[in-house]
Amino acid sequence: MEGPAEARCDGFLIDDGGVFYSTENETIGVCSPLFLEAITRNQDGHDWGKLFRLVDPEGSVKYYHMRSAVLAAKQQVVIADLVNKGLEVSGHPKAKGLLMQYLRSVKVKASMLSTAKPGWINGSFVLPHESFGPEKAIYSGNFGDHGFGMAGDWKANVGKLCSGNPLLVFAASTAFAAPMLAVAEMEGGGFHFRGASSMGKSTALEVAASVCGSAAKYVLNWDSTKNALEEVAEAHNDCLMVIDELGIVDPEIIGPTLYMIANGHGKSRMNQTKRRWRALFLTSGEVSLAEHMAEAGREPKKGQEVRLLDISADAGAGMGLFEKLHSFDSPAAFANHLKAATRQHYGTPLKRFLEYLTSAHDKITTDCRLSVDGFIERVVPPNVSGEVPRAARRFGLVAVAGELATARKLTGWKPGEAIAAAEKCFGAWMEHRRTFDPVAKAVDRVRTYILANEAKFEIVGGDPLPNRSGYKKNGSYLIDPEVFQDEVCAGLKHDEIAVGLERAGLLRTSGKNRLKKQERIGGDLVYFYSVDGRILEAA
């Protein structure tokens, strides 16, 4: 962006020598060069401002976005901001007053949109330091500690080392997936790496953060974030939030807090516009959300667990989260190298990805939705509750985003690695789901019993069996109520297991609010728990 070399406005002359104000008697030097590039406003026609270009004492060109409301209320703050950028104000006694007059009065025909949060705006994507796409826009947010930035060669020094490590590939892919939430018309949500200390969880989070900026600045801490969570979430709109150590959050509030982040809006407050955002977030901790909430005697409400999808940080190779150490002698050495690299090489992948995303938006939108649908069809087993396809959709978006970045040669991964990583992580979540989801728990418990005791189910009309558990009839397993209660559901509440089966569509009943079903056996009508044989295929 480069404006004219000279401009005049209301007695002011602006050229490469600076800003000057002329009267009949004198010409006053006001400050070093300060050109107005564009008038700005947001999409609603509010938050008017001006974008200025200046040159600091070392000759570097910089830009300063001035919100008109701030100029009206805090003139000294505006001057301080400009000086901090490198503007040199002359020592003339009238210089500061004239500078204020210049800032208020200078005009230009060029205009551009501004936005108080990063993300999509009219087909373009805005970050605090840059915008991408057909329509130039400027970030006008107040949140300065965002961590976005660029340095080094991420692909060579971070990305390639993720290859062969599915959990690292998945973590990095979440950063590419975040801007695609809007493309896929998906809600926000998160992933949680769970496992003991020193497994590599923090390393995975820092790798993900380095796609966007320096891990040292980009990774957030729950403790330092809690008092400004809505502001922080809005400052990561359409981007990845990386928040370390879930365990330090008060277990009384963690459920509602995660629900708020995933739902994408804050609380309504008097005389304040409700903050809104759409974000993908990545967290870590030694325990799951359910285990953490249990410390306060609470259980996750329906929907909270699916908003934060739990993934075991144990990759199964005896090296914590890692599976391939490349040339390093130990997991610790590998982790330490990656952590150092994420502080020197960062941000470039997101920039290049956004350039592509905004240049081929329509094609990517169509391809993305088809690819996500294909992922769901491939990994979601039959006869599962609605939370599973919903979760699979988020895993699928991460897979598609990672493959798209790989196809653009941004990652250093082999084709297919991002998909394989997402499938592995989805499988880990499905395994964990059996520990908290009442439907999954019920299905798993009954299926396990039937598989272990198949020989105890007598085929109706066949040879009688001693010590039978029930019967097989018309594709169903008819379980004797006493067996169901004492053996199948031993240690659990049998009514809850039955309700879980019913919710899964795997319990045939006599009608509404009836969990058992009458079946004719040898001329007698007998009540059973009638379990659909499809349970053997369910997850």
XYZ file of C-alpha atoms in Angstrom:
539
model
C 0.000 0.000 0.000
C 1.589 3.276 -1.097
C -0.055 6.703 -1.263
C 0.961 9.928 -2.993
C 4.393 11.471 -2.407
C 2.789 14.852 -1.662
C -0.613 15.982 -0.443
C -2.287 19.208 0.724
C -5.216 19.626 3.077
C -6.556 22.636 5.034
C -3.239 24.430 5.191
C -1.170 21.296 5.675
C 1.511 20.091 3.257
C 2.511 16.471 3.545
C 5.532 15.215 1.616
C 8.591 13.028 2.124
C 10.063 15.687 4.359
C 7.218 15.616 6.853
C 3.944 17.334 7.737
C 3.998 21.143 7.608
C 1.441 23.816 8.401
C 1.636 27.132 6.566
C 0.215 30.518 7.497
C 0.833 33.917 5.945
C 3.650 34.492 8.393
C 5.331 31.150 8.889
C 5.601 27.469 8.031
C 5.606 25.156 11.018
C 7.100 21.700 10.941
C 4.598 19.403 12.662
C 6.067 15.922 12.451
C 7.870 13.414 10.240
C 6.013 12.090 7.144
C 2.477 10.882 7.968
C 0.268 10.087 4.984
C -3.436 9.187 5.154
C -3.986 5.998 3.145
C -7.717 5.315 3.620
C -10.867 6.101 5.581
C -12.066 3.016 7.458
C -15.366 1.711 8.854
C -16.792 -1.651 9.843
C -19.409 -3.666 7.962
C -22.236 -2.007 9.905
C -21.112 1.504 8.978
C -19.761 2.174 12.471
C -16.328 2.404 14.112
C -14.993 5.001 11.704
C -11.279 5.616 11.551
C -8.267 6.409 9.417
C -5.279 4.401 8.254
C -1.991 6.315 8.205
C 1.412 5.467 6.745
C 4.579 6.726 8.428
C 8.320 6.202 8.249
C 10.251 5.522 11.443
C 13.760 6.957 12.177
C 15.403 3.881 10.592
C 13.453 4.358 7.363
C 10.991 1.490 7.863
C 7.459 2.031 6.566
C 4.778 1.401 9.197
C 1.004 1.720 9.366
C -1.154 3.090 12.133
C -4.888 2.618 12.328
C -6.583 5.403 14.280
C -10.148 4.918 15.498
C -11.968 8.235 15.432
C -13.657 7.525 18.761
C -10.266 7.126 20.400
C -9.033 10.397 18.911
C -12.088 12.194 20.276
C -11.668 10.780 23.780
C -7.948 10.208 24.234
C -5.849 12.530 22.103
C -2.685 11.976 24.121
C -3.039 8.214 23.671
C -3.086 8.641 19.890
C 0.058 10.801 19.965
C 1.780 8.304 22.244
C 0.872 5.441 19.904
C 2.230 7.307 16.886
C 5.459 8.182 18.692
C 5.793 4.560 19.772
C 5.507 3.560 16.089
C 8.367 5.899 15.252
C 6.700 9.200 14.359
C 8.870 12.198 15.263
C 6.908 15.209 16.536
C 8.687 18.567 16.193
C 9.574 20.663 19.211
C 7.517 23.635 18.093
C 5.083 24.702 20.856
C 2.159 24.396 18.451
C 3.226 21.024 16.979
C 1.041 18.721 19.083
C -2.051 20.876 18.633
C -1.476 21.049 14.895
C -0.924 17.294 14.765
C -4.358 16.791 16.359
C -5.866 19.219 13.868
C -4.220 17.371 11.007
C -5.430 13.957 12.200
C -9.004 15.234 12.447
C -9.158 17.192 9.193
C -7.110 15.237 6.663
C -9.238 13.446 4.057
C -8.776 10.966 1.247
C -11.136 9.263 -1.236
C -9.824 5.750 -0.638
C -11.768 3.627 1.852
C -11.525 0.167 3.334
C -13.295 -2.035 5.838
C -12.114 -2.477 9.398
C -12.883 -5.252 11.860
C -12.341 -5.473 15.593
C -11.604 -9.192 15.378
C -9.613 -11.379 12.993
C -11.318 -13.718 10.557
C -13.562 -13.655 7.521
C -15.040 -10.438 6.168
C -16.618 -10.201 2.699
C -14.609 -13.116 1.327
C -11.333 -11.812 2.716
C -9.498 -12.941 5.837
C -8.006 -10.491 8.303
C -5.163 -11.057 10.745
C -3.807 -8.354 13.058
C -0.841 -7.682 10.799
C -2.252 -8.458 7.326
C -5.335 -9.212 5.263
C -5.840 -11.738 2.473
C -8.338 -11.879 -0.345
C -10.107 -9.637 -2.860
C -11.063 -6.859 -0.445
C -8.404 -5.231 1.706
C -9.382 -4.788 5.333
C -7.672 -3.589 8.491
C -7.697 -5.064 11.991
C -8.936 -2.520 14.522
C -9.081 -4.706 17.625
C -7.688 -3.665 20.979
C -6.232 -7.064 21.855
C -2.521 -6.554 21.263
C -1.042 -9.729 22.769
C -2.314 -12.031 20.030
C 0.932 -13.801 19.136
C 0.429 -13.865 15.351
C 3.642 -13.374 13.386
C 6.083 -14.913 10.918
C 9.722 -15.995 11.024
C 12.058 -18.672 9.671
C 11.249 -21.830 7.722
C 8.478 -23.763 9.497
C 8.174 -26.551 6.944
C 11.858 -27.517 7.115
C 12.356 -27.121 10.855
C 9.006 -28.052 12.406
C 6.643 -29.516 9.813
C 8.933 -32.274 8.528
C 9.606 -33.478 12.074
C 5.863 -33.986 12.575
C 5.843 -36.556 9.785
C 5.548 -40.049 11.207
C 3.945 -38.697 14.370
C 0.170 -38.761 13.866
C -0.648 -36.757 16.990
C 1.751 -33.965 15.986
C 0.333 -33.987 12.445
C -3.170 -33.775 13.890
C -2.236 -30.922 16.251
C -0.693 -28.867 13.448
C -3.656 -29.611 11.170
C -6.058 -28.038 13.687
C -4.429 -24.679 12.948
C -5.264 -25.065 9.254
C -8.770 -26.273 10.105
C -9.728 -23.249 12.219
C -10.163 -20.801 9.291
C -12.186 -23.499 7.514
C -14.930 -23.683 10.157
C -16.789 -20.974 8.272
C -16.061 -22.621 4.917
C -17.627 -25.855 6.144
C -20.395 -24.004 8.016
C -19.429 -25.746 11.240
C -19.690 -24.671 14.867
C -16.678 -24.134 17.070
C -15.273 -26.784 19.379
C -12.079 -28.236 20.701
C -9.729 -31.169 21.177
C -8.057 -32.176 24.427
C -4.798 -34.129 24.651
C -5.022 -36.156 27.867
C -2.184 -37.993 29.565
C 0.438 -38.038 32.299
C 3.135 -35.389 32.505
C 6.181 -35.517 30.211
C 4.315 -37.304 27.422
C 4.705 -34.505 24.884
C 1.310 -32.802 25.258
C 2.753 -29.300 25.580
C 5.029 -29.964 22.618
C 2.016 -30.840 20.473
C 0.275 -27.626 21.529
C 3.354 -25.554 20.706
C 3.659 -27.202 17.291
C 0.033 -26.278 16.579
C 0.593 -22.717 17.782
C 3.688 -22.292 15.595
C 1.559 -22.631 12.453
C 0.067 -19.253 13.447
C 2.844 -17.486 15.357
C 5.600 -17.865 17.913
C 4.676 -20.609 20.371
C 6.182 -18.527 23.168
C 3.484 -15.878 22.618
C 0.633 -17.732 20.957
C 0.033 -20.465 23.561
C -2.383 -19.240 26.222
C -2.626 -20.251 29.863
C -5.995 -20.923 31.465
C -5.006 -19.069 34.632
C -3.933 -15.860 32.887
C -6.843 -16.023 30.446
C -9.764 -16.548 32.830
C -10.478 -12.864 33.563
C -10.579 -11.871 29.900
C -11.737 -15.074 28.258
C -14.395 -13.478 26.060
C -11.934 -10.880 24.783
C -9.311 -13.545 24.114
C -11.809 -15.797 22.327
C -12.971 -12.940 20.098
C -9.324 -12.136 19.332
C -8.998 -15.688 17.949
C -12.134 -15.578 15.813
C -11.841 -18.008 12.871
C -8.428 -18.996 14.245
C -6.973 -21.597 16.566
C -6.952 -21.039 20.318
C -4.232 -23.008 22.106
C -4.681 -23.162 25.890
C -2.358 -25.247 28.040
C -3.167 -27.203 31.208
C -6.877 -27.703 31.678
C -6.277 -28.948 35.218
C -5.683 -25.495 36.694
C -9.225 -24.333 35.872
C -11.778 -24.372 38.683
C -13.726 -27.634 38.133
C -16.914 -25.787 39.134
C -16.755 -23.556 36.045
C -14.832 -25.528 33.424
C -17.956 -27.079 31.870
C -19.825 -23.805 31.271
C -16.557 -22.132 30.196
C -15.885 -24.659 27.439
C -19.537 -24.522 26.426
C -19.268 -20.745 26.012
C -16.101 -20.910 23.904
C -17.575 -23.564 21.619
C -20.922 -21.775 21.283
C -19.154 -18.634 20.150
C -20.648 -15.828 22.202
C -20.222 -14.211 25.587
C -22.701 -12.948 28.132
C -25.097 -10.074 27.525
C -24.093 -6.996 29.506
C -25.745 -3.627 29.894
C -24.525 -1.007 27.386
C -22.112 -3.482 25.805
C -22.298 -5.357 22.519
C -22.207 -9.099 23.087
C -18.878 -10.509 21.922
C -19.129 -13.169 19.225
C -16.562 -15.489 17.684
C -16.064 -18.850 15.979
C -12.963 -20.716 17.108
C -11.327 -24.107 17.170
C -9.389 -24.713 20.371
C -6.745 -27.141 21.540
C -6.074 -27.945 25.203
C -4.106 -30.436 27.260
C -4.156 -31.909 30.742
C -3.533 -34.971 32.850
C -7.240 -35.805 33.210
C -10.323 -35.701 31.020
C -13.055 -33.090 31.297
C -15.313 -35.552 33.129
C -12.574 -36.476 35.606
C -11.772 -32.833 36.249
C -15.411 -31.888 36.819
C -15.797 -34.884 39.138
C -13.384 -33.183 41.538
C -16.202 -30.721 42.266
C -18.838 -33.451 42.318
C -20.147 -32.481 38.890
C -20.815 -34.395 35.693
C -20.571 -33.016 32.160
C -23.943 -32.062 30.748
C -25.070 -33.532 27.469
C -23.120 -31.786 24.740
C -20.207 -30.556 26.859
C -18.040 -33.623 26.217
C -18.650 -33.433 22.468
C -17.557 -29.808 22.478
C -14.174 -30.872 23.850
C -13.156 -34.139 22.205
C -10.741 -36.118 24.365
C -7.690 -37.764 22.736
C -5.223 -39.943 24.608
C -1.696 -38.530 24.419
C -0.275 -42.055 24.467
C 0.499 -42.899 20.846
C 1.143 -46.532 21.778
C 4.828 -46.665 20.803
C 6.247 -46.410 24.311
C 7.398 -42.839 23.675
C 4.428 -40.858 24.951
C 2.819 -38.778 22.231
C 5.598 -39.573 19.731
C 6.039 -42.495 17.361
C 9.055 -41.403 15.310
C 12.015 -39.509 16.794
C 13.785 -38.956 13.471
C 17.503 -38.626 14.356
C 17.057 -37.807 18.055
C 18.199 -40.121 20.841
C 15.185 -39.799 23.138
C 11.639 -38.427 23.296
C 12.879 -35.673 25.628
C 15.577 -34.566 23.176
C 13.065 -34.591 20.335
C 10.535 -32.579 22.350
C 13.135 -30.021 23.429
C 14.285 -29.524 19.842
C 10.724 -29.029 18.620
C 9.946 -26.548 21.397
C 13.006 -24.473 20.487
C 12.155 -24.647 16.780
C 8.610 -23.356 17.347
C 10.111 -20.148 18.741
C 12.280 -19.502 15.692
C 10.184 -20.845 12.815
C 6.510 -19.947 12.762
C 3.564 -18.275 11.075
C 4.456 -18.746 7.404
C 2.193 -21.801 6.893
C -0.915 -19.912 8.007
C -0.082 -16.952 5.762
C 0.400 -19.148 2.688
C -2.687 -21.202 3.546
C -4.880 -18.100 3.843
C -3.559 -16.783 0.540
C -4.749 -19.971 -1.118
C -7.976 -20.223 0.861
C -9.086 -16.732 -0.163
C -8.019 -17.121 -3.794
C -10.000 -20.323 -4.416
C -12.763 -19.969 -1.833
C -15.690 -21.350 -3.848
C -13.876 -24.450 -5.108
C -12.422 -25.200 -1.675
C -15.874 -24.818 -0.092
C -17.393 -27.456 -2.388
C -14.446 -29.845 -2.144
C -14.205 -29.433 1.627
C -17.805 -30.367 2.328
C -17.634 -33.420 0.067
C -14.371 -34.571 1.634
C -15.672 -34.133 5.186
C -18.801 -36.102 4.283
C -16.586 -38.838 2.868
C -14.545 -38.963 6.085
C -17.719 -39.370 8.137
C -19.011 -42.188 5.937
C -15.660 -43.950 6.245
C -15.114 -43.785 10.006
C -18.547 -43.632 11.655
C -19.845 -47.119 12.476
C -23.530 -47.983 12.211
C -25.974 -47.687 15.081
C -24.303 -44.859 17.005
C -25.781 -41.806 18.692
C -25.936 -38.407 17.002
C -22.922 -37.098 18.913
C -20.610 -39.419 16.978
C -21.237 -38.037 13.447
C -21.061 -34.549 14.945
C -17.653 -35.277 16.456
C -16.495 -37.060 13.307
C -17.304 -33.944 11.299
C -14.804 -31.935 13.344
C -12.135 -34.625 13.000
C -12.908 -34.739 9.285
C -12.397 -31.008 8.888
C -8.972 -31.311 10.510
C -8.107 -34.140 8.124
C -9.217 -32.182 5.056
C -7.413 -29.009 6.153
C -4.171 -30.896 6.801
C -4.330 -32.581 3.396
C -5.093 -29.277 1.691
C -2.048 -27.672 3.337
C 0.065 -30.667 2.346
C -1.100 -30.435 -1.267
C 0.057 -26.793 -1.272
C 3.504 -28.028 -0.098
C 3.241 -26.195 3.227
C 3.787 -29.045 5.683
C 6.524 -31.464 4.680
C 4.142 -34.417 5.215
C 3.295 -37.262 2.887
C -0.118 -37.222 1.186
C -2.611 -39.044 3.360
C -0.795 -38.434 6.655
C -3.303 -35.847 7.884
C -6.232 -38.159 7.107
C -4.553 -41.103 8.837
C -3.782 -38.908 11.855
C -7.390 -37.729 12.124
C -8.652 -41.312 11.845
C -6.291 -42.402 14.627
C -7.390 -39.546 16.876
C -11.049 -40.219 16.115
C -10.503 -43.822 17.140
C -8.908 -42.659 20.403
C -11.925 -40.443 21.088
C -14.324 -43.313 20.343
C -12.437 -45.473 22.822
C -12.626 -42.755 25.485
C -16.296 -42.169 24.705
C -17.156 -45.558 26.175
C -16.121 -44.222 29.590
C -18.496 -41.268 29.714
C -21.280 -41.520 27.146
C -24.240 -43.415 28.685
C -25.351 -44.734 25.304
C -21.870 -45.901 24.335
C -21.368 -47.373 27.808
C -24.640 -49.305 27.567
C -23.971 -50.626 24.073
C -20.417 -51.640 24.971
C -21.521 -53.424 28.147
C -24.303 -55.459 26.528
C -22.358 -56.238 23.354
C -19.404 -57.450 25.409
C -21.682 -59.774 27.400
C -23.368 -61.206 24.301
C -20.040 -61.876 22.555
C -18.694 -63.622 25.630
C -21.868 -65.655 26.206
C -23.155 -66.330 22.702
C -23.425 -70.044 23.466
C -25.864 -69.388 26.308
C -28.594 -68.051 24.007
C -30.992 -70.772 22.958
C -32.476 -70.615 19.478
C -36.267 -70.590 19.778
C -37.507 -74.013 18.617
C -34.044 -75.529 18.911
C -32.408 -77.780 21.467
C -32.773 -76.578 25.066
C -29.665 -75.212 26.799
C -28.762 -75.469 30.470
C -27.920 -72.206 32.274
C -29.173 -70.168 29.355
C -29.054 -66.363 29.402
C -31.989 -66.058 27.050
C -33.068 -66.817 23.506
C -32.332 -65.920 19.899
C -35.418 -65.007 17.895
C -35.927 -63.067 14.644
C -32.523 -61.405 14.791
C -32.809 -60.389 18.448
C -31.217 -61.515 21.677
C -33.952 -62.004 24.311
C -32.208 -61.582 27.659
C -33.845 -62.883 30.827
C -34.571 -59.882 33.143
C -32.739 -61.472 36.083
C -29.700 -62.230 33.927
C -29.802 -58.694 32.534
C -29.845 -57.187 36.016
C -27.451 -59.527 37.850
C -24.964 -60.497 35.143
C -25.111 -58.140 32.179
C -25.384 -55.002 34.330
C -23.511 -56.226 37.403
C -22.339 -53.190 39.376
C -24.399 -50.790 37.250
C -27.996 -49.568 37.278
C -29.780 -51.899 34.883
C -32.512 -49.355 34.045
C -29.860 -46.856 32.880
C -28.259 -49.493 30.666
C -31.653 -50.351 29.181
C -32.401 -46.670 28.520
C -29.005 -46.330 26.834
C -29.808 -49.246 24.540
C -33.181 -47.704 23.732
C -31.559 -44.366 22.869
C -29.177 -46.220 20.598
C -32.146 -47.802 18.806
C -31.048 -51.269 19.842
C -33.759 -52.213 22.371
C -37.083 -53.500 21.074
C -39.850 -52.658 23.537
C -43.592 -53.096 23.955
C -44.217 -49.382 23.695
C -43.404 -45.964 25.083
C -41.912 -45.985 28.606
C -41.646 -49.772 28.525
C -38.156 -51.200 28.438
C -39.123 -54.877 28.252
C -40.958 -56.702 25.507
C -43.305 -59.691 25.591
C -42.273 -62.619 23.412
C -44.008 -65.960 22.901
C -41.803 -68.841 23.968
C -43.240 -72.357 23.840
C -46.813 -71.082 23.998
C -46.178 -68.689 26.905
C -45.860 -64.906 26.799
C -42.700 -63.937 28.675
C -41.040 -60.531 29.286
C -37.439 -60.070 28.079
C -34.981 -57.343 27.316
C -35.100 -57.699 23.528
C -31.752 -56.551 22.132
C -31.426 -56.029 18.388
C -28.755 -58.268 16.866
C -27.263 -55.228 15.144
C -25.601 -54.459 18.471
C -22.737 -56.727 17.438
C -21.903 -54.222 14.651
C -22.316 -51.098 16.787
C -19.533 -48.995 18.276
